[in-house]
Amino acid sequence: MMLIVSTALLGLVIALALFFVFQTKSKTSGTPTILLVGPSGSGKTSLFNLWTDVEADTVTSVVPNRCENVPLQISEDGEDTDRFTLVDLPGHEKLEHLTWAEFDPSSNVRAVLFVVDAASGQQKIAAAASQLFKLLLRTENHGINVLILANKCDLFNTMSSSRVKTILETEIGAIRSSKQQSVGEAGSDEAEERAWIGLDGKFQFEDLESVVQVLDGSVKLKKTTKWDKWLSGI
Ligand SMILES: Nc1nc2c(ncn2[C@@H]2O[C@H](COP(=O)(O)OP(=O)(O)OP(=O)(O)O)[C@@H](O)[C@H]2O)c(=O)[nH]1
Ligand SMILES: [Mg+2]
């Protein structure tokens, strides 16, 4: 009897060990991926074309553009370092599910570049905060850093990166409070935790566990040095 129980226990331990090894492997085996996410017209496909030798159409995208082996990290001496799969996702909100599908447990998302048009005005930038909030719920506590690209700094009416940051933080703070209130009413602790990111009080990107920064640039002028440097540090 003892022998049967110990054999069964041993079998269970081996099965569990194999399960965990398989899980860890499937999570890390995909090529590191960098996602281009953000509102329609912000310049994601234009940046994708600049960083790859693909020439995707810069009309409203309806399917993701994908390119493998992109040398996004360039060292000081100009040598290529790591290579990534770069994925440019459509910005239209009806196609948002295509973005969330990239966060499948078998994928290996290293970083997300959230592109906004810094010349599109306060209202449009504030509207982008709701997608950014949903994105941060997926990246926070998963070791995925997020760079917010304040693109189109070549235009006369462009906003500074610190202004873009303030608008997004204020808006995310408001969304976070309203979500907290509604899950609180539903009475589920688990859902409550999932909808909360950051510390109590004013919402700030600095309070998150992942690195979340805003840096300006212009795809049109090929002014991407700040973004390139950020990528070298991830
Ligand atoms: N002035 C200026 N225009 C830019 C810049 N980057 C992109 N654009 C223009 O912005 C428009 C939209 O660019 P796309 O790259 O197609 O935008 P997208 O983010 O891929 O949009 P969706 O596919 O709809 O999600 C195009 O006309 C680009 O030429 C920039 O840095 N400055
Ligand atoms: Mg596009």
PDB file of N, CA and C in Angstrom, residues 83-184:
ATOM      1  N   ARG A  83      18.515  41.578 -31.822  1.00  0.00           N
ATOM      2  CA  ARG A  83      17.518  41.781 -32.875  1.00  0.00           C
ATOM      3  C   ARG A  83      16.143  41.427 -32.348  1.00  0.00           C
ATOM      4  N   PHE A  84      15.143  42.102 -32.897  1.00  0.00           N
ATOM      5  CA  PHE A  84      13.773  41.956 -32.403  1.00  0.00           C
ATOM      6  C   PHE A  84      12.801  41.726 -33.537  1.00  0.00           C
ATOM      7  N   THR A  85      11.636  41.226 -33.146  1.00  0.00           N
ATOM      8  CA  THR A  85      10.522  41.224 -34.077  1.00  0.00           C
ATOM      9  C   THR A  85       9.765  42.511 -33.785  1.00  0.00           C
ATOM     10  N   LEU A  86       9.550  43.332 -34.810  1.00  0.00           N
ATOM     11  CA  LEU A  86       8.834  44.592 -34.627  1.00  0.00           C
ATOM     12  C   LEU A  86       7.424  44.418 -35.188  1.00  0.00           C
ATOM     13  N   VAL A  87       6.423  44.736 -34.366  1.00  0.00           N
ATOM     14  CA  VAL A  87       5.033  44.586 -34.813  1.00  0.00           C
ATOM     15  C   VAL A  87       4.331  45.931 -34.747  1.00  0.00           C
ATOM     16  N   ASP A  88       3.789  46.383 -35.890  1.00  0.00           N
ATOM     17  CA  ASP A  88       3.057  47.651 -35.980  1.00  0.00           C
ATOM     18  C   ASP A  88       1.565  47.326 -35.979  1.00  0.00           C
ATOM     19  N   LEU A  89       0.850  47.770 -34.931  1.00  0.00           N
ATOM     20  CA  LEU A  89      -0.567  47.406 -34.804  1.00  0.00           C
ATOM     21  C   LEU A  89      -1.490  48.519 -35.270  1.00  0.00           C
ATOM     22  N   PRO A  90      -2.634  48.161 -35.866  1.00  0.00           N
ATOM     23  CA  PRO A  90      -3.574  49.203 -36.300  1.00  0.00           C
ATOM     24  C   PRO A  90      -4.087  49.992 -35.102  1.00  0.00           C
ATOM     25  N   GLY A  91      -4.261  51.311 -35.264  1.00  0.00           N
ATOM     26  CA  GLY A  91      -4.670  52.150 -34.148  1.00  0.00           C
ATOM     27  C   GLY A  91      -6.170  52.272 -33.968  1.00  0.00           C
ATOM     28  N   HIS A  92      -6.944  51.895 -35.010  1.00  0.00           N
ATOM     29  CA  HIS A  92      -8.395  52.057 -34.917  1.00  0.00           C
ATOM     30  C   HIS A  92      -8.940  51.258 -33.741  1.00  0.00           C
ATOM     31  N   GLU A  93      -9.811  51.914 -32.929  1.00  0.00           N
ATOM     32  CA  GLU A  93     -10.251  51.237 -31.695  1.00  0.00           C
ATOM     33  C   GLU A  93     -11.044  49.962 -31.933  1.00  0.00           C
ATOM     34  N   LYS A  94     -11.687  49.862 -33.123  1.00  0.00           N
ATOM     35  CA  LYS A  94     -12.442  48.628 -33.425  1.00  0.00           C
ATOM     36  C   LYS A  94     -11.482  47.450 -33.616  1.00  0.00           C
ATOM     37  N   LEU A  95     -10.187  47.754 -33.833  1.00  0.00           N
ATOM     38  CA  LEU A  95      -9.213  46.681 -34.078  1.00  0.00           C
ATOM     39  C   LEU A  95      -8.295  46.458 -32.868  1.00  0.00           C
ATOM     40  N   GLU A  96      -8.733  46.986 -31.715  1.00  0.00           N
ATOM     41  CA  GLU A  96      -7.927  46.911 -30.492  1.00  0.00           C
ATOM     42  C   GLU A  96      -7.605  45.460 -30.082  1.00  0.00           C
ATOM     43  N   HIS A  97      -8.552  44.532 -30.402  1.00  0.00           N
ATOM     44  CA  HIS A  97      -8.338  43.126 -30.021  1.00  0.00           C
ATOM     45  C   HIS A  97      -7.051  42.568 -30.632  1.00  0.00           C
ATOM     46  N   LEU A  98      -6.622  43.125 -31.788  1.00  0.00           N
ATOM     47  CA  LEU A  98      -5.386  42.642 -32.423  1.00  0.00           C
ATOM     48  C   LEU A  98      -4.179  42.963 -31.534  1.00  0.00           C
ATOM     49  N   THR A  99      -4.252  44.101 -30.839  1.00  0.00           N
ATOM     50  CA  THR A  99      -3.176  44.476 -29.906  1.00  0.00           C
ATOM     51  C   THR A  99      -3.169  43.525 -28.719  1.00  0.00           C
ATOM     52  N   TRP A 100      -4.355  43.293 -28.124  1.00  0.00           N
ATOM     53  CA  TRP A 100      -4.397  42.439 -26.917  1.00  0.00           C
ATOM     54  C   TRP A 100      -3.970  41.009 -27.241  1.00  0.00           C
ATOM     55  N   ALA A 101      -4.204  40.578 -28.487  1.00  0.00           N
ATOM     56  CA  ALA A 101      -3.808  39.214 -28.876  1.00  0.00           C
ATOM     57  C   ALA A 101      -2.287  39.039 -28.821  1.00  0.00           C
ATOM     58  N   GLU A 102      -1.540  40.133 -28.941  1.00  0.00           N
ATOM     59  CA  GLU A 102      -0.072  40.047 -28.897  1.00  0.00           C
ATOM     60  C   GLU A 102       0.432  39.729 -27.493  1.00  0.00           C
ATOM     61  N   PHE A 103      -0.454  39.843 -26.475  1.00  0.00           N
ATOM     62  CA  PHE A 103      -0.045  39.572 -25.097  1.00  0.00           C
ATOM     63  C   PHE A 103      -0.363  38.134 -24.688  1.00  0.00           C
ATOM     64  N   ASP A 104      -0.490  37.257 -25.677  1.00  0.00           N
ATOM     65  CA  ASP A 104      -0.687  35.835 -25.441  1.00  0.00           C
ATOM     66  C   ASP A 104       0.474  35.321 -24.569  1.00  0.00           C
ATOM     67  N   PRO A 105       0.218  34.411 -23.604  1.00  0.00           N
ATOM     68  CA  PRO A 105       1.304  33.949 -22.726  1.00  0.00           C
ATOM     69  C   PRO A 105       2.495  33.347 -23.472  1.00  0.00           C
ATOM     70  N   SER A 106       2.275  32.848 -24.710  1.00  0.00           N
ATOM     71  CA  SER A 106       3.394  32.239 -25.437  1.00  0.00           C
ATOM     72  C   SER A 106       4.263  33.286 -26.139  1.00  0.00           C
ATOM     73  N   SER A 107       3.825  34.548 -26.169  1.00  0.00           N
ATOM     74  CA  SER A 107       4.631  35.566 -26.862  1.00  0.00           C
ATOM     75  C   SER A 107       5.666  36.137 -25.900  1.00  0.00           C
ATOM     76  N   ASN A 108       6.610  36.867 -26.454  1.00  0.00           N
ATOM     77  CA  ASN A 108       7.712  37.373 -25.635  1.00  0.00           C
ATOM     78  C   ASN A 108       7.842  38.882 -25.873  1.00  0.00           C
ATOM     79  N   VAL A 109       6.882  39.645 -25.326  1.00  0.00           N
ATOM     80  CA  VAL A 109       6.893  41.097 -25.540  1.00  0.00           C
ATOM     81  C   VAL A 109       7.954  41.719 -24.634  1.00  0.00           C
ATOM     82  N   ARG A 110       8.965  42.360 -25.239  1.00  0.00           N
ATOM     83  CA  ARG A 110      10.045  42.957 -24.455  1.00  0.00           C
ATOM     84  C   ARG A 110       9.697  44.395 -24.056  1.00  0.00           C
ATOM     85  N   ALA A 111       9.082  45.124 -24.990  1.00  0.00           N
ATOM     86  CA  ALA A 111       8.728  46.522 -24.707  1.00  0.00           C
ATOM     87  C   ALA A 111       7.587  46.944 -25.609  1.00  0.00           C
ATOM     88  N   VAL A 112       6.871  47.989 -25.167  1.00  0.00           N
ATOM     89  CA  VAL A 112       5.795  48.541 -26.000  1.00  0.00           C
ATOM     90  C   VAL A 112       6.111  50.008 -26.271  1.00  0.00           C
ATOM     91  N   LEU A 113       6.020  50.396 -27.526  1.00  0.00           N
ATOM     92  CA  LEU A 113       6.195  51.798 -27.894  1.00  0.00           C
ATOM     93  C   LEU A 113       4.801  52.348 -28.188  1.00  0.00           C
ATOM     94  N   PHE A 114       4.334  53.255 -27.326  1.00  0.00           N
ATOM     95  CA  PHE A 114       2.992  53.815 -27.483  1.00  0.00           C
ATOM     96  C   PHE A 114       3.151  55.172 -28.168  1.00  0.00           C
ATOM     97  N   VAL A 115       2.743  55.222 -29.444  1.00  0.00           N
ATOM     98  CA  VAL A 115       2.977  56.424 -30.252  1.00  0.00           C
ATOM     99  C   VAL A 115       1.767  57.358 -30.192  1.00  0.00           C
ATOM    100  N   VAL A 116       2.007  58.631 -29.825  1.00  0.00           N
ATOM    101  CA  VAL A 116       0.930  59.624 -29.887  1.00  0.00           C
ATOM    102  C   VAL A 116       1.366  60.772 -30.793  1.00  0.00           C
ATOM    103  N   ASP A 117       0.375  61.419 -31.404  1.00  0.00           N
ATOM    104  CA  ASP A 117       0.643  62.601 -32.230  1.00  0.00           C
ATOM    105  C   ASP A 117       0.612  63.800 -31.273  1.00  0.00           C
ATOM    106  N   ALA A 118       1.810  64.327 -30.968  1.00  0.00           N
ATOM    107  CA  ALA A 118       1.911  65.407 -29.964  1.00  0.00           C
ATOM    108  C   ALA A 118       1.347  66.731 -30.477  1.00  0.00           C
ATOM    109  N   ALA A 119       0.975  66.753 -31.774  1.00  0.00           N
ATOM    110  CA  ALA A 119       0.403  67.984 -32.336  1.00  0.00           C
ATOM    111  C   ALA A 119      -1.109  67.846 -32.530  1.00  0.00           C
ATOM    112  N   SER A 120      -1.693  66.754 -32.000  1.00  0.00           N
ATOM    113  CA  SER A 120      -3.114  66.512 -32.285  1.00  0.00           C
ATOM    114  C   SER A 120      -4.049  67.201 -31.285  1.00  0.00           C
ATOM    115  N   GLY A 121      -3.494  67.889 -30.283  1.00  0.00           N
ATOM    116  CA  GLY A 121      -4.324  68.642 -29.330  1.00  0.00           C
ATOM    117  C   GLY A 121      -4.650  67.862 -28.065  1.00  0.00           C
ATOM    118  N   GLN A 122      -4.989  68.632 -27.017  1.00  0.00           N
ATOM    119  CA  GLN A 122      -5.225  68.050 -25.693  1.00  0.00           C
ATOM    120  C   GLN A 122      -6.301  66.956 -25.697  1.00  0.00           C
ATOM    121  N   GLN A 123      -7.422  67.225 -26.411  1.00  0.00           N
ATOM    122  CA  GLN A 123      -8.546  66.260 -26.389  1.00  0.00           C
ATOM    123  C   GLN A 123      -8.152  64.899 -26.937  1.00  0.00           C
ATOM    124  N   LYS A 124      -7.431  64.917 -28.082  1.00  0.00           N
ATOM    125  CA  LYS A 124      -7.048  63.642 -28.719  1.00  0.00           C
ATOM    126  C   LYS A 124      -6.044  62.895 -27.851  1.00  0.00           C
ATOM    127  N   ILE A 125      -5.138  63.645 -27.236  1.00  0.00           N
ATOM    128  CA  ILE A 125      -4.126  62.987 -26.392  1.00  0.00           C
ATOM    129  C   ILE A 125      -4.809  62.390 -25.156  1.00  0.00           C
ATOM    130  N   ALA A 126      -5.751  63.150 -24.577  1.00  0.00           N
ATOM    131  CA  ALA A 126      -6.492  62.638 -23.419  1.00  0.00           C
ATOM    132  C   ALA A 126      -7.288  61.387 -23.810  1.00  0.00           C
ATOM    133  N   ALA A 127      -7.831  61.372 -25.033  1.00  0.00           N
ATOM    134  CA  ALA A 127      -8.606  60.206 -25.483  1.00  0.00           C
ATOM    135  C   ALA A 127      -7.730  58.967 -25.604  1.00  0.00           C
ATOM    136  N   ALA A 128      -6.440  59.174 -25.892  1.00  0.00           N
ATOM    137  CA  ALA A 128      -5.522  58.029 -26.043  1.00  0.00           C
ATOM    138  C   ALA A 128      -5.255  57.361 -24.694  1.00  0.00           C
ATOM    139  N   ALA A 129      -5.536  58.098 -23.586  1.00  0.00           N
ATOM    140  CA  ALA A 129      -5.224  57.580 -22.249  1.00  0.00           C
ATOM    141  C   ALA A 129      -5.993  56.310 -21.918  1.00  0.00           C
ATOM    142  N   SER A 130      -7.196  56.156 -22.478  1.00  0.00           N
ATOM    143  CA  SER A 130      -7.973  54.975 -22.113  1.00  0.00           C
ATOM    144  C   SER A 130      -7.309  53.710 -22.681  1.00  0.00           C
ATOM    145  N   GLN A 131      -6.771  53.795 -23.905  1.00  0.00           N
ATOM    146  CA  GLN A 131      -6.049  52.631 -24.453  1.00  0.00           C
ATOM    147  C   GLN A 131      -4.734  52.410 -23.689  1.00  0.00           C
ATOM    148  N   LEU A 132      -4.082  53.522 -23.327  1.00  0.00           N
ATOM    149  CA  LEU A 132      -2.822  53.410 -22.583  1.00  0.00           C
ATOM    150  C   LEU A 132      -3.056  52.738 -21.221  1.00  0.00           C
ATOM    151  N   PHE A 133      -4.173  53.089 -20.565  1.00  0.00           N
ATOM    152  CA  PHE A 133      -4.493  52.482 -19.267  1.00  0.00           C
ATOM    153  C   PHE A 133      -4.667  50.964 -19.415  1.00  0.00           C
ATOM    154  N   LYS A 134      -5.427  50.553 -20.453  1.00  0.00           N
ATOM    155  CA  LYS A 134      -5.647  49.114 -20.670  1.00  0.00           C
ATOM    156  C   LYS A 134      -4.322  48.407 -20.959  1.00  0.00           C
ATOM    157  N   LEU A 135      -3.452  49.126 -21.656  1.00  0.00           N
ATOM    158  CA  LEU A 135      -2.139  48.573 -21.984  1.00  0.00           C
ATOM    159  C   LEU A 135      -1.299  48.396 -20.720  1.00  0.00           C
ATOM    160  N   LEU A 136      -1.311  49.416 -19.850  1.00  0.00           N
ATOM    161  CA  LEU A 136      -0.510  49.354 -18.620  1.00  0.00           C
ATOM    162  C   LEU A 136      -0.995  48.246 -17.684  1.00  0.00           C
ATOM    163  N   LEU A 137      -2.294  47.917 -17.746  1.00  0.00           N
ATOM    164  CA  LEU A 137      -2.797  46.795 -16.931  1.00  0.00           C
ATOM    165  C   LEU A 137      -2.151  45.481 -17.380  1.00  0.00           C
ATOM    166  N   ARG A 138      -1.734  45.437 -18.671  1.00  0.00           N
ATOM    167  CA  ARG A 138      -1.103  44.216 -19.184  1.00  0.00           C
ATOM    168  C   ARG A 138       0.412  44.211 -19.019  1.00  0.00           C
ATOM    169  N   THR A 139       1.029  45.403 -18.982  1.00  0.00           N
ATOM    170  CA  THR A 139       2.497  45.446 -18.912  1.00  0.00           C
ATOM    171  C   THR A 139       3.007  45.489 -17.476  1.00  0.00           C
ATOM    172  N   GLU A 140       2.270  46.210 -16.600  1.00  0.00           N
ATOM    173  CA  GLU A 140       2.687  46.366 -15.209  1.00  0.00           C
ATOM    174  C   GLU A 140       2.730  44.995 -14.532  1.00  0.00           C
ATOM    175  N   ASN A 141       3.789  44.765 -13.768  1.00  0.00           N
ATOM    176  CA  ASN A 141       4.035  43.478 -13.090  1.00  0.00           C
ATOM    177  C   ASN A 141       4.322  42.332 -14.049  1.00  0.00           C
ATOM    178  N   HIS A 142       4.591  42.645 -15.313  1.00  0.00           N
ATOM    179  CA  HIS A 142       4.985  41.589 -16.257  1.00  0.00           C
ATOM    180  C   HIS A 142       6.370  41.885 -16.830  1.00  0.00           C
ATOM    181  N   GLY A 143       7.053  42.851 -16.234  1.00  0.00           N
ATOM    182  CA  GLY A 143       8.416  43.178 -16.674  1.00  0.00           C
ATOM    183  C   GLY A 143       8.481  43.796 -18.062  1.00  0.00           C
ATOM    184  N   ILE A 144       7.376  44.401 -18.505  1.00  0.00           N
ATOM    185  CA  ILE A 144       7.383  45.001 -19.857  1.00  0.00           C
ATOM    186  C   ILE A 144       7.432  46.529 -19.708  1.00  0.00           C
ATOM    187  N   ASN A 145       8.493  47.142 -20.223  1.00  0.00           N
ATOM    188  CA  ASN A 145       8.622  48.599 -20.144  1.00  0.00           C
ATOM    189  C   ASN A 145       7.888  49.263 -21.304  1.00  0.00           C
ATOM    190  N   VAL A 146       7.442  50.501 -21.050  1.00  0.00           N
ATOM    191  CA  VAL A 146       6.641  51.210 -22.056  1.00  0.00           C
ATOM    192  C   VAL A 146       7.264  52.572 -22.338  1.00  0.00           C
ATOM    193  N   LEU A 147       7.497  52.862 -23.611  1.00  0.00           N
ATOM    194  CA  LEU A 147       7.949  54.203 -23.986  1.00  0.00           C
ATOM    195  C   LEU A 147       6.811  54.889 -24.726  1.00  0.00           C
ATOM    196  N   ILE A 148       6.466  56.085 -24.254  1.00  0.00           N
ATOM    197  CA  ILE A 148       5.445  56.871 -24.954  1.00  0.00           C
ATOM    198  C   ILE A 148       6.183  57.827 -25.880  1.00  0.00           C
ATOM    199  N   LEU A 149       5.945  57.669 -27.172  1.00  0.00           N
ATOM    200  CA  LEU A 149       6.644  58.479 -28.168  1.00  0.00           C
ATOM    201  C   LEU A 149       5.778  59.687 -28.514  1.00  0.00           C
ATOM    202  N   ALA A 150       6.212  60.881 -28.101  1.00  0.00           N
ATOM    203  CA  ALA A 150       5.494  62.111 -28.465  1.00  0.00           C
ATOM    204  C   ALA A 150       6.001  62.489 -29.859  1.00  0.00           C
ATOM    205  N   ASN A 151       5.322  61.926 -30.870  1.00  0.00           N
ATOM    206  CA  ASN A 151       5.790  62.080 -32.267  1.00  0.00           C
ATOM    207  C   ASN A 151       5.310  63.408 -32.870  1.00  0.00           C
ATOM    208  N   LYS A 152       5.856  63.742 -34.018  1.00  0.00           N
ATOM    209  CA  LYS A 152       5.506  64.926 -34.820  1.00  0.00           C
ATOM    210  C   LYS A 152       5.985  66.215 -34.154  1.00  0.00           C
ATOM    211  N   CYS A 153       7.164  66.171 -33.505  1.00  0.00           N
ATOM    212  CA  CYS A 153       7.689  67.384 -32.871  1.00  0.00           C
ATOM    213  C   CYS A 153       8.166  68.400 -33.912  1.00  0.00           C
ATOM    214  N   ASP A 154       8.074  68.027 -35.206  1.00  0.00           N
ATOM    215  CA  ASP A 154       8.432  68.982 -36.275  1.00  0.00           C
ATOM    216  C   ASP A 154       7.321  69.996 -36.531  1.00  0.00           C
ATOM    217  N   LEU A 155       6.098  69.697 -36.076  1.00  0.00           N
ATOM    218  CA  LEU A 155       4.965  70.589 -36.373  1.00  0.00           C
ATOM    219  C   LEU A 155       4.931  71.781 -35.406  1.00  0.00           C
ATOM    220  N   PHE A 156       4.473  72.936 -35.878  1.00  0.00           N
ATOM    221  CA  PHE A 156       4.540  74.171 -35.066  1.00  0.00           C
ATOM    222  C   PHE A 156       3.689  74.095 -33.799  1.00  0.00           C
ATOM    223  N   ASN A 157       2.579  73.328 -33.871  1.00  0.00           N
ATOM    224  CA  ASN A 157       1.654  73.281 -32.726  1.00  0.00           C
ATOM    225  C   ASN A 157       1.895  72.070 -31.829  1.00  0.00           C
ATOM    226  N   THR A 158       3.092  71.487 -31.921  1.00  0.00           N
ATOM    227  CA  THR A 158       3.370  70.287 -31.138  1.00  0.00           C
ATOM    228  C   THR A 158       3.461  70.611 -29.640  1.00  0.00           C
ATOM    229  N   MET A 159       3.145  69.639 -28.792  1.00  0.00           N
ATOM    230  CA  MET A 159       3.245  69.833 -27.336  1.00  0.00           C
ATOM    231  C   MET A 159       4.559  69.236 -26.851  1.00  0.00           C
ATOM    232  N   SER A 160       5.075  69.763 -25.761  1.00  0.00           N
ATOM    233  CA  SER A 160       6.322  69.218 -25.194  1.00  0.00           C
ATOM    234  C   SER A 160       6.020  67.838 -24.603  1.00  0.00           C
ATOM    235  N   SER A 161       7.053  67.025 -24.435  1.00  0.00           N
ATOM    236  CA  SER A 161       6.833  65.689 -23.881  1.00  0.00           C
ATOM    237  C   SER A 161       6.312  65.785 -22.440  1.00  0.00           C
ATOM    238  N   SER A 162       6.721  66.828 -21.684  1.00  0.00           N
ATOM    239  CA  SER A 162       6.240  66.931 -20.295  1.00  0.00           C
ATOM    240  C   SER A 162       4.748  67.287 -20.263  1.00  0.00           C
ATOM    241  N   ARG A 163       4.297  68.071 -21.249  1.00  0.00           N
ATOM    242  CA  ARG A 163       2.854  68.404 -21.328  1.00  0.00           C
ATOM    243  C   ARG A 163       2.047  67.137 -21.678  1.00  0.00           C
ATOM    244  N   VAL A 164       2.561  66.364 -22.652  1.00  0.00           N
ATOM    245  CA  VAL A 164       1.896  65.107 -23.045  1.00  0.00           C
ATOM    246  C   VAL A 164       1.804  64.187 -21.829  1.00  0.00           C
ATOM    247  N   LYS A 165       2.889  64.131 -21.058  1.00  0.00           N
ATOM    248  CA  LYS A 165       2.936  63.276 -19.857  1.00  0.00           C
ATOM    249  C   LYS A 165       1.865  63.710 -18.853  1.00  0.00           C
ATOM    250  N   THR A 166       1.784  65.022 -18.590  1.00  0.00           N
ATOM    251  CA  THR A 166       0.804  65.520 -17.620  1.00  0.00           C
ATOM    252  C   THR A 166      -0.617  65.186 -18.059  1.00  0.00           C
ATOM    253  N   ILE A 167      -0.919  65.408 -19.350  1.00  0.00           N
ATOM    254  CA  ILE A 167      -2.284  65.120 -19.838  1.00  0.00           C
ATOM    255  C   ILE A 167      -2.617  63.636 -19.632  1.00  0.00           C
ATOM    256  N   LEU A 168      -1.683  62.768 -20.023  1.00  0.00           N
ATOM    257  CA  LEU A 168      -1.942  61.324 -19.920  1.00  0.00           C
ATOM    258  C   LEU A 168      -2.076  60.884 -18.461  1.00  0.00           C
ATOM    259  N   GLU A 169      -1.203  61.405 -17.590  1.00  0.00           N
ATOM    260  CA  GLU A 169      -1.263  61.002 -16.172  1.00  0.00           C
ATOM    261  C   GLU A 169      -2.574  61.468 -15.523  1.00  0.00           C
ATOM    262  N   THR A 170      -2.989  62.706 -15.833  1.00  0.00           N
ATOM    263  CA  THR A 170      -4.228  63.226 -15.237  1.00  0.00           C
ATOM    264  C   THR A 170      -5.412  62.371 -15.681  1.00  0.00           C
ATOM    265  N   GLU A 171      -5.449  62.062 -16.964  1.00  0.00           N
ATOM    266  CA  GLU A 171      -6.556  61.293 -17.524  1.00  0.00           C
ATOM    267  C   GLU A 171      -6.562  59.858 -16.971  1.00  0.00           C
ATOM    268  N   ILE A 172      -5.384  59.236 -16.881  1.00  0.00           N
ATOM    269  CA  ILE A 172      -5.314  57.862 -16.354  1.00  0.00           C
ATOM    270  C   ILE A 172      -5.736  57.857 -14.885  1.00  0.00           C
ATOM    271  N   GLY A 173      -5.354  58.903 -14.142  1.00  0.00           N
ATOM    272  CA  GLY A 173      -5.777  59.025 -12.735  1.00  0.00           C
ATOM    273  C   GLY A 173      -7.288  58.998 -12.631  1.00  0.00           C
ATOM    274  N   ALA A 174      -7.954  59.737 -13.528  1.00  0.00           N
ATOM    275  CA  ALA A 174      -9.427  59.805 -13.500  1.00  0.00           C
ATOM    276  C   ALA A 174     -10.037  58.453 -13.894  1.00  0.00           C
ATOM    277  N   ILE A 175      -9.481  57.820 -14.923  1.00  0.00           N
ATOM    278  CA  ILE A 175     -10.017  56.509 -15.372  1.00  0.00           C
ATOM    279  C   ILE A 175      -9.848  55.481 -14.251  1.00  0.00           C
ATOM    280  N   ARG A 176      -8.666  55.513 -13.617  1.00  0.00           N
ATOM    281  CA  ARG A 176      -8.360  54.560 -12.537  1.00  0.00           C
ATOM    282  C   ARG A 176      -9.365  54.705 -11.392  1.00  0.00           C
ATOM    283  N   SER A 177      -9.668  55.960 -11.013  1.00  0.00           N
ATOM    284  CA  SER A 177     -10.626  56.163  -9.914  1.00  0.00           C
ATOM    285  C   SER A 177     -12.011  55.663 -10.284  1.00  0.00           C
ATOM    286  N   SER A 178     -12.463  55.962 -11.513  1.00  0.00           N
ATOM    287  CA  SER A 178     -13.819  55.542 -11.875  1.00  0.00           C
ATOM    288  C   SER A 178     -13.907  54.022 -11.980  1.00  0.00           C
ATOM    289  N   LYS A 179     -12.840  53.371 -12.470  1.00  0.00           N
ATOM    290  CA  LYS A 179     -12.846  51.892 -12.559  1.00  0.00           C
ATOM    291  C   LYS A 179     -12.869  51.305 -11.158  1.00  0.00           C
ATOM    292  N   GLN A 180     -12.088  51.908 -10.267  1.00  0.00           N
ATOM    293  CA  GLN A 180     -11.994  51.421  -8.889  1.00  0.00           C
ATOM    294  C   GLN A 180     -13.362  51.474  -8.223  1.00  0.00           C
ATOM    295  N   GLN A 181     -14.073  52.587  -8.507  1.00  0.00           N
ATOM    296  CA  GLN A 181     -15.399  52.760  -7.918  1.00  0.00           C
ATOM    297  C   GLN A 181     -16.349  51.675  -8.409  1.00  0.00           C
ATOM    298  N   SER A 182     -16.319  51.409  -9.744  1.00  0.00           N
ATOM    299  CA  SER A 182     -17.276  50.432 -10.269  1.00  0.00           C
ATOM    300  C   SER A 182     -16.946  49.018  -9.824  1.00  0.00           C
ATOM    301  N   VAL A 183     -15.634  48.635  -9.752  1.00  0.00           N
ATOM    302  CA  VAL A 183     -15.343  47.274  -9.269  1.00  0.00           C
ATOM    303  C   VAL A 183     -15.624  47.162  -7.772  1.00  0.00           C
ATOM    304  N   GLY A 184     -15.430  48.289  -7.049  1.00  0.00           N
ATOM    305  CA  GLY A 184     -15.734  48.318  -5.621  1.00  0.00           C
ATOM    306  C   GLY A 184     -17.197  48.004  -5.395  1.00  0.00           C
TER     307      GLY A 184
END
